[in-house]
Amino acid sequence: MNELKLIKLICSYNNYIKYRDLVDTKSLKETIKELYYITISLFELLDKVQKDINIDELQGFFYAKYPDAAKEAYAALFEQLAVVDVSEDVGHEILAAMARNKVALQLSEKAYSYTQGFASLEELRSLSVALLDGPELQEDTQEYVTTDLESLLSDVVTTHGLRWRLNCLNKSLGSLRQGDFGFIFARPETGKTTFLASEIAYMLDQTDKQIILFNNEEQGKKVMLRIYQAYFGVELQTLIANASSYKKEFQLRVGEKFRLVDDASISRATVERVLTQSTGVGLILADQLDKVKGFDADRDDLRYGAIYQWARELAKTYSPFIGVSQADGTAEGQRWLTMQHVANAKTSKQAEADFILGIGKTHDPNAENIRFLNISKNKLSGDQDSLPDLRHGRFDVLIKPQVARYQDIITYE
């Protein structure tokens, strides 16, 4: 079995350093889960000791890490590993074969995207050529951050990313750029979906890439209607009376730029497949992020931490990512929600986010359409017009549910 040979090869620390990034653990997890857990244990042990290890050492470390693992299945695999003999040349051939399989899978996914109108013939041709020629194994594929100051300033500060409809957020958080991950949270029926619709509709005209909303909360068709309302700033009765003209205008101006994935059981695999097949991602949103399936852990807080770490990784790979979470019961009727009001986790979610935005709502009937925004965490770089004094600002804003928009109360220069 090639995977066993690969594990044996990487027991050498030098080979681990050379080939670590070429091992497709994701594919391994989907095909041979037992070998996946042995492999990630191997990686963890090598990171810890930073020297060559033998199979006995790996086995001992594995059982200490997974004491409840099925002994019979894993014992058989460790016995096979003990007798496997592999040269570096053979290992290199195995990695090349894995690389070809990866390109073949990419070609298959791109071919499907082509049939749906989301990929070009040139993209198919390029992958076909790469598969026929054989992908090259690059031992040093590490990319380094530029030291060009002008380029850094342009990418991080001076060039706008996605700006917010609410100008108070532009003054506080600034633009959303690739790599930025944060989440909003609030109590039920506070206006989280309206907030998303308001900002999505405003950002759609700022990008040529796709804005993709993964929805496992409210009914998807209702959410899409909210997007229509927010985009045009009209009430539902106006949409009904002029459905044909609004549909035509939306398709003309938005087209395929907005994608709503509606599934009560959205999984990690679903999200990754959709993003891989996209022609270009401008913004990712998940409502609710906590409910994305495909993550296992001994405790809920660790599982949520894994979900939010994964979301951060997607932000770095594709585009900004906004998650939606719930506030716990202590936030009921409160104006200013802090990180301590986030449901189900007090540190694991918060640690992964670049920004955290709480939306508060009181029971005061005179403030029915007022929402209270609190920036409880902000590690974003902001824009040139962002105000340092507002980095962790608190803002009263107006919610207009009849047109699915939020609106500033204070005007900022």
Coordinates of C-alpha atoms in Angstrom, one line a residue:
M1 CA 0.0 0.0 0.0
N2 CA 1.5 3.3 -1.1
E3 CA 0.2 5.2 1.9
L4 CA 2.1 2.9 4.2
K5 CA 5.3 3.4 2.3
L6 CA 4.8 7.1 2.4
I7 CA 4.4 7.1 6.2
K8 CA 7.6 5.0 6.5
L9 CA 9.5 7.4 4.3
I10 CA 8.4 10.4 6.3
C11 CA 9.6 8.9 9.6
S12 CA 12.9 10.4 8.5
Y13 CA 12.8 14.0 9.8
N14 CA 14.7 15.3 6.7
N15 CA 12.1 13.7 4.4
Y16 CA 9.3 15.2 6.6
I17 CA 10.7 18.6 6.1
K18 CA 11.0 18.1 2.3
Y19 CA 7.7 16.4 1.7
R20 CA 5.3 17.4 4.4
D21 CA 3.3 19.9 2.3
L22 CA 2.9 17.4 -0.5
V23 CA 1.0 14.9 1.6
D24 CA -2.7 15.2 0.9
T25 CA -4.1 14.5 4.4
K26 CA -7.6 15.7 3.3
S27 CA -7.8 12.9 0.7
L28 CA -6.4 10.4 3.1
K29 CA -9.1 11.3 5.7
E30 CA -11.8 10.7 3.1
T31 CA -10.4 7.4 1.9
I32 CA -8.5 5.6 4.7
K33 CA -9.4 7.2 8.0
E34 CA -7.1 5.0 10.1
L35 CA -4.0 6.0 8.1
Y36 CA -5.1 9.6 8.4
Y37 CA -5.0 9.5 12.2
I38 CA -1.6 7.7 12.1
T39 CA -0.3 10.3 9.7
I40 CA -1.3 13.3 11.7
S41 CA 0.1 11.7 14.8
L42 CA 3.4 11.2 12.9
F43 CA 3.4 14.9 11.9
E44 CA 2.7 16.0 15.5
L45 CA 5.5 13.7 16.9
L46 CA 8.0 14.9 14.3
D47 CA 7.2 18.5 15.1
K48 CA 7.8 17.8 18.7
V49 CA 11.0 15.8 18.6
Q50 CA 12.5 17.2 15.4
K51 CA 14.5 14.0 14.7
D52 CA 14.1 10.6 13.0
I53 CA 11.7 8.2 14.7
N54 CA 10.9 4.5 14.4
I55 CA 7.6 2.7 14.2
D56 CA 7.6 1.7 17.8
E57 CA 8.0 5.3 18.9
L58 CA 5.1 6.3 16.5
Q59 CA 2.9 3.5 17.8
G60 CA 3.5 4.5 21.5
F61 CA 2.7 8.2 20.7
F62 CA -0.4 7.2 18.7
Y63 CA -1.9 5.1 21.5
A64 CA -1.1 7.8 24.1
K65 CA -3.0 10.3 21.9
Y66 CA -5.9 7.9 21.0
P67 CA -6.2 5.5 23.9
D68 CA -9.7 4.4 22.7
A69 CA -8.6 3.6 19.2
A70 CA -9.6 0.2 17.8
K71 CA -6.6 -1.9 18.8
E72 CA -7.0 -4.7 16.3
A73 CA -7.3 -2.5 13.2
Y74 CA -4.4 -0.2 14.2
A75 CA -2.2 -3.1 15.4
A76 CA -2.4 -4.6 12.0
L77 CA -1.4 -1.4 10.3
F78 CA 1.6 -0.8 12.6
E79 CA 2.7 -4.4 12.0
Q80 CA 2.7 -3.7 8.3
L81 CA 4.5 -0.5 8.8
A82 CA 7.3 -2.2 10.7
V83 CA 8.1 -4.5 7.8
V84 CA 7.6 -2.0 4.9
D85 CA 10.9 -1.1 3.2
V86 CA 11.0 1.9 1.0
S87 CA 13.7 3.9 -0.7
E88 CA 13.6 7.7 -1.3
D89 CA 13.3 7.2 -5.0
V90 CA 10.2 5.0 -4.5
G91 CA 8.8 7.5 -2.1
H92 CA 9.3 10.3 -4.7
E93 CA 7.4 8.2 -7.3
I94 CA 4.5 7.7 -4.8
L95 CA 4.3 11.4 -4.2
A96 CA 4.3 12.0 -7.9
A97 CA 1.4 9.6 -8.3
M98 CA -0.5 11.3 -5.5
A99 CA 0.1 14.7 -7.2
R100 CA -1.2 13.3 -10.5
N101 CA -4.3 12.0 -8.7
K102 CA -4.8 15.4 -7.2
V103 CA -4.7 17.0 -10.7
A104 CA -7.1 14.4 -12.0
L105 CA -9.5 15.3 -9.3
Q106 CA -9.2 19.0 -10.0
L107 CA -9.8 18.3 -13.7
S108 CA -12.9 16.3 -12.8
E109 CA -14.3 19.2 -10.6
K110 CA -13.4 21.8 -13.3
A111 CA -15.1 19.7 -16.0
Y112 CA -18.3 19.7 -13.9
S113 CA -17.9 23.5 -13.4
Y114 CA -17.6 23.8 -17.2
T115 CA -20.9 22.0 -17.8
Q116 CA -22.5 24.5 -15.4
G117 CA -21.0 27.5 -17.1
F118 CA -18.5 28.3 -14.3
A119 CA -15.2 27.4 -16.0
S120 CA -13.5 28.1 -19.3
L121 CA -12.3 25.7 -21.9
E122 CA -8.8 27.1 -21.4
E123 CA -8.9 26.0 -17.7
L124 CA -9.8 22.5 -18.7
R125 CA -7.0 22.5 -21.3
S126 CA -4.5 23.7 -18.8
L127 CA -5.3 20.9 -16.3
S128 CA -5.4 18.3 -19.0
V129 CA -1.9 19.3 -20.1
A130 CA -0.7 19.2 -16.5
L131 CA -2.1 15.7 -16.1
L132 CA -0.5 14.4 -19.3
D133 CA 2.9 16.0 -18.7
G134 CA 2.9 15.0 -15.1
P135 CA 2.9 17.6 -12.3
E136 CA 6.3 18.6 -11.0
L137 CA 7.1 18.0 -7.4
Q138 CA 8.5 21.2 -5.9
E139 CA 10.5 20.6 -2.7
D140 CA 10.5 24.3 -1.8
T141 CA 7.2 25.8 -2.6
Q142 CA 7.1 28.2 0.3
E143 CA 5.9 31.7 -0.5
Y144 CA 7.3 34.6 1.4
V145 CA 5.7 37.9 2.3
T146 CA 7.0 40.8 0.3
T147 CA 9.3 43.4 1.9
D148 CA 8.2 46.0 -0.6
L149 CA 6.7 48.7 1.7
E150 CA 4.7 50.4 -1.1
S151 CA 3.1 47.1 -2.0
L152 CA 2.4 46.3 1.7
L153 CA 0.7 49.6 2.2
S154 CA -1.3 49.3 -0.9
D155 CA -2.5 45.7 -0.1
V156 CA -3.2 46.3 3.6
V157 CA -4.3 49.9 4.0
T158 CA -4.5 52.3 1.0
T159 CA -6.4 50.1 -1.5
H160 CA -10.0 49.5 -0.4
G161 CA -11.4 46.1 0.0
L162 CA -15.1 45.5 0.5
R163 CA -16.6 48.5 2.3
W164 CA -19.6 48.4 4.6
R165 CA -23.0 50.0 4.0
L166 CA -22.8 51.1 7.6
N167 CA -20.2 53.8 7.6
C168 CA -19.6 53.4 11.3
L169 CA -18.1 50.1 10.5
N170 CA -15.9 51.7 7.8
K171 CA -14.7 54.1 10.5
S172 CA -14.1 51.3 12.9
L173 CA -13.2 48.1 11.1
G174 CA -12.4 49.4 7.7
S175 CA -12.5 47.3 4.5
L176 CA -12.7 43.6 4.4
R177 CA -9.7 42.0 2.5
Q178 CA -8.6 38.5 1.8
G179 CA -7.4 36.8 5.0
D180 CA -9.9 38.7 7.2
F181 CA -12.1 36.5 9.3
G182 CA -14.7 37.6 11.9
F183 CA -18.1 37.0 13.1
I184 CA -21.3 38.7 14.2
F185 CA -23.4 37.4 17.0
A186 CA -26.8 38.3 18.6
R187 CA -29.8 36.9 20.3
P188 CA -32.5 35.2 18.1
E189 CA -34.8 37.7 16.2
T190 CA -32.4 40.6 16.6
G191 CA -31.8 41.1 12.9
K192 CA -28.7 39.0 12.0
T193 CA -30.2 37.9 8.6
T194 CA -31.2 41.5 7.8
F195 CA -27.7 42.7 8.7
L196 CA -26.2 40.1 6.3
A197 CA -28.7 41.0 3.5
S198 CA -28.0 44.7 4.0
E199 CA -24.2 44.3 3.7
I200 CA -24.2 41.6 1.0
A201 CA -26.4 43.8 -1.2
Y202 CA -24.1 46.8 -0.7
M203 CA -20.9 44.8 -1.4
L204 CA -22.3 43.1 -4.6
D205 CA -21.6 46.1 -6.7
Q206 CA -18.0 46.4 -5.3
T207 CA -16.7 43.1 -6.7
D208 CA -16.6 41.1 -9.9
K209 CA -16.1 37.9 -7.9
Q210 CA -18.8 35.7 -6.3
I211 CA -20.2 36.4 -2.9
I212 CA -21.3 33.0 -1.4
L213 CA -23.6 32.7 1.5
F214 CA -23.9 29.2 3.2
N215 CA -27.2 29.2 4.9
N216 CA -28.3 26.5 7.3
E217 CA -30.6 28.7 9.4
E218 CA -33.6 30.5 7.9
Q219 CA -35.4 29.2 4.8
G220 CA -33.3 29.9 1.8
K221 CA -36.0 31.4 -0.4
K222 CA -36.9 33.9 2.3
V223 CA -33.3 34.9 2.6
M224 CA -33.1 35.4 -1.2
L225 CA -36.1 37.7 -1.1
R226 CA -34.3 39.7 1.7
I227 CA -31.3 40.1 -0.6
Y228 CA -33.6 41.4 -3.4
Q229 CA -35.2 43.9 -0.9
A230 CA -31.9 45.1 0.4
Y231 CA -30.3 45.4 -3.0
F232 CA -33.1 47.7 -4.3
G233 CA -34.1 49.1 -1.0
V234 CA -37.8 48.3 -1.5
E235 CA -40.6 46.7 0.5
L236 CA -41.9 43.3 -0.3
Q237 CA -45.2 44.6 -1.8
T238 CA -43.1 46.7 -4.2
L239 CA -41.2 43.6 -5.3
I240 CA -44.5 41.8 -5.9
A241 CA -46.0 44.6 -8.0
N242 CA -42.9 44.8 -10.2
A243 CA -41.4 41.3 -10.1
S244 CA -40.5 41.1 -13.7
S245 CA -38.6 44.3 -13.9
Y246 CA -36.7 43.8 -10.6
K247 CA -35.8 40.2 -11.7
K248 CA -34.4 41.5 -15.0
E249 CA -32.4 44.3 -13.3
F250 CA -31.0 42.0 -10.7
Q251 CA -29.9 39.5 -13.2
L252 CA -28.3 42.2 -15.3
R253 CA -26.4 43.8 -12.5
V254 CA -25.7 40.8 -10.3
G255 CA -26.0 37.8 -12.5
E256 CA -23.9 34.9 -11.0
K257 CA -22.1 37.1 -8.5
F258 CA -24.3 36.0 -5.7
R259 CA -24.7 32.4 -4.7
L260 CA -26.9 31.1 -1.8
V261 CA -26.3 27.6 -0.7
D262 CA -29.3 26.5 1.4
D263 CA -29.0 23.3 3.3
A264 CA -29.9 22.5 6.9
S265 CA -27.0 20.1 7.1
I266 CA -24.2 22.0 5.4
S267 CA -20.9 20.3 5.9
R268 CA -17.2 21.2 5.7
A269 CA -17.0 19.1 2.5
T270 CA -19.9 21.0 0.9
V271 CA -18.3 24.4 1.6
E272 CA -14.9 23.3 0.3
R273 CA -16.5 21.8 -2.9
V274 CA -18.5 25.0 -3.6
L275 CA -15.4 27.2 -3.1
T276 CA -13.2 25.0 -5.3
Q277 CA -15.7 25.1 -8.1
S278 CA -16.2 28.9 -7.9
T279 CA -14.8 31.0 -10.7
G280 CA -13.5 33.4 -8.1
V281 CA -14.6 34.1 -4.5
G282 CA -15.0 37.7 -3.3
L283 CA -16.7 37.0 0.1
I284 CA -17.7 34.0 2.1
L285 CA -20.5 34.1 4.7
A286 CA -21.9 31.3 6.9
D287 CA -25.2 31.5 8.8
Q288 CA -24.8 29.7 11.2
L289 CA -21.1 28.9 11.3
D290 CA -21.4 26.9 14.5
K291 CA -23.7 24.4 12.8
V292 CA -21.3 23.4 9.9
K293 CA -20.9 19.6 10.1
G294 CA -17.8 17.5 9.7
F295 CA -15.8 18.4 12.8
D296 CA -15.2 16.0 15.7
A297 CA -13.8 16.8 19.1
D298 CA -14.2 15.5 22.7
R299 CA -15.7 18.8 23.9
D300 CA -18.1 21.3 22.2
D301 CA -15.7 24.2 22.7
L302 CA -12.9 22.3 21.0
R303 CA -15.2 21.5 18.1
Y304 CA -16.2 25.1 17.7
G305 CA -12.6 26.1 17.9
A306 CA -11.8 23.7 15.0
I307 CA -14.7 25.2 12.9
Y308 CA -13.5 28.7 13.5
Q309 CA -9.9 27.8 12.8
W310 CA -11.0 26.2 9.5
A311 CA -13.0 29.4 8.6
R312 CA -9.8 31.5 9.2
E313 CA -7.9 29.2 6.8
L314 CA -10.6 29.6 4.2
A315 CA -10.3 33.4 4.6
K316 CA -6.6 33.2 3.9
T317 CA -7.0 30.9 0.9
Y318 CA -10.0 32.5 -0.8
S319 CA -11.5 35.8 0.5
P320 CA -12.8 37.5 3.6
F321 CA -15.1 35.3 5.7
I322 CA -18.0 36.5 7.9
G323 CA -19.5 34.0 10.2
V324 CA -22.8 34.3 12.2
S325 CA -23.1 32.9 15.8
Q326 CA -25.6 33.2 18.6
A327 CA -25.4 35.1 21.9
D328 CA -26.1 33.3 25.1
G329 CA -29.1 33.9 27.4
T330 CA -27.2 36.5 29.4
A331 CA -27.3 38.8 26.4
E332 CA -31.1 39.0 26.3
G333 CA -32.3 42.6 26.4
Q334 CA -28.7 43.9 26.6
R335 CA -27.4 46.9 24.5
W336 CA -23.7 46.2 24.4
L337 CA -22.7 42.5 23.8
T338 CA -19.2 41.6 24.6
M339 CA -17.1 38.5 23.9
Q340 CA -18.4 37.0 27.1
H341 CA -21.9 36.9 25.6
V342 CA -20.9 34.6 22.7
A343 CA -22.7 31.3 23.1
N344 CA -21.0 27.9 23.7
A345 CA -17.4 29.2 23.9
K346 CA -15.6 31.8 25.9
T347 CA -12.2 31.6 24.2
S348 CA -12.1 29.1 21.4
K349 CA -14.2 31.0 18.9
Q350 CA -12.9 34.4 19.9
A351 CA -9.2 33.5 19.6
E352 CA -9.5 32.8 15.8
A353 CA -11.4 36.0 14.8
D354 CA -9.9 39.2 13.5
F355 CA -13.1 41.0 14.4
I356 CA -16.1 40.3 16.6
L357 CA -19.3 42.4 16.2
G358 CA -22.1 42.0 18.8
I359 CA -25.6 43.2 17.9
G360 CA -27.7 44.2 20.9
K361 CA -31.4 44.8 21.3
T362 CA -33.4 46.1 24.3
H363 CA -37.0 45.4 25.2
D364 CA -37.7 49.1 25.3
P365 CA -40.7 49.6 22.9
N366 CA -39.4 53.1 22.1
A367 CA -36.2 51.5 20.8
E368 CA -37.8 48.8 18.7
N369 CA -35.9 49.7 15.5
I370 CA -32.6 50.6 17.2
R371 CA -29.7 48.1 17.3
F372 CA -26.6 48.5 19.3
L373 CA -23.3 47.5 17.7
N374 CA -20.3 46.8 19.8
I375 CA -16.9 46.0 18.3
S376 CA -15.4 43.8 21.0
K377 CA -12.4 42.7 19.0
N378 CA -10.7 44.4 16.1
K379 CA -7.4 43.3 14.6
L380 CA -8.1 44.6 11.1
S381 CA -5.8 47.2 9.5
G382 CA -8.6 49.6 8.6
D383 CA -8.5 52.2 5.8
Q384 CA -7.0 55.6 5.5
D385 CA -10.3 57.1 6.6
S386 CA -10.8 54.8 9.6
L387 CA -10.7 56.5 13.0
P388 CA -8.4 55.0 15.7
D389 CA -10.8 56.2 18.5
L390 CA -13.5 54.0 17.0
R391 CA -11.5 50.8 16.6
H392 CA -13.6 49.3 19.5
G393 CA -16.5 51.6 19.1
R394 CA -20.1 51.4 20.2
F395 CA -22.8 52.5 17.7
D396 CA -26.5 53.1 17.7
V397 CA -27.9 52.2 14.3
L398 CA -31.3 51.9 12.7
I399 CA -32.8 48.6 11.5
K400 CA -35.3 48.9 8.6
P401 CA -36.7 45.4 8.3
Q402 CA -39.3 46.5 5.8
V403 CA -36.4 47.0 3.2
A404 CA -33.9 44.6 4.8
R405 CA -31.3 47.3 5.5
Y406 CA -29.4 48.8 8.4
Q407 CA -28.7 52.5 8.4
D408 CA -26.3 54.8 10.3
I409 CA -27.9 57.3 12.7
I410 CA -24.8 59.5 13.0
T411 CA -23.2 61.0 9.9
Y412 CA -19.4 60.6 9.7
E413 CA -17.3 63.0 7.7

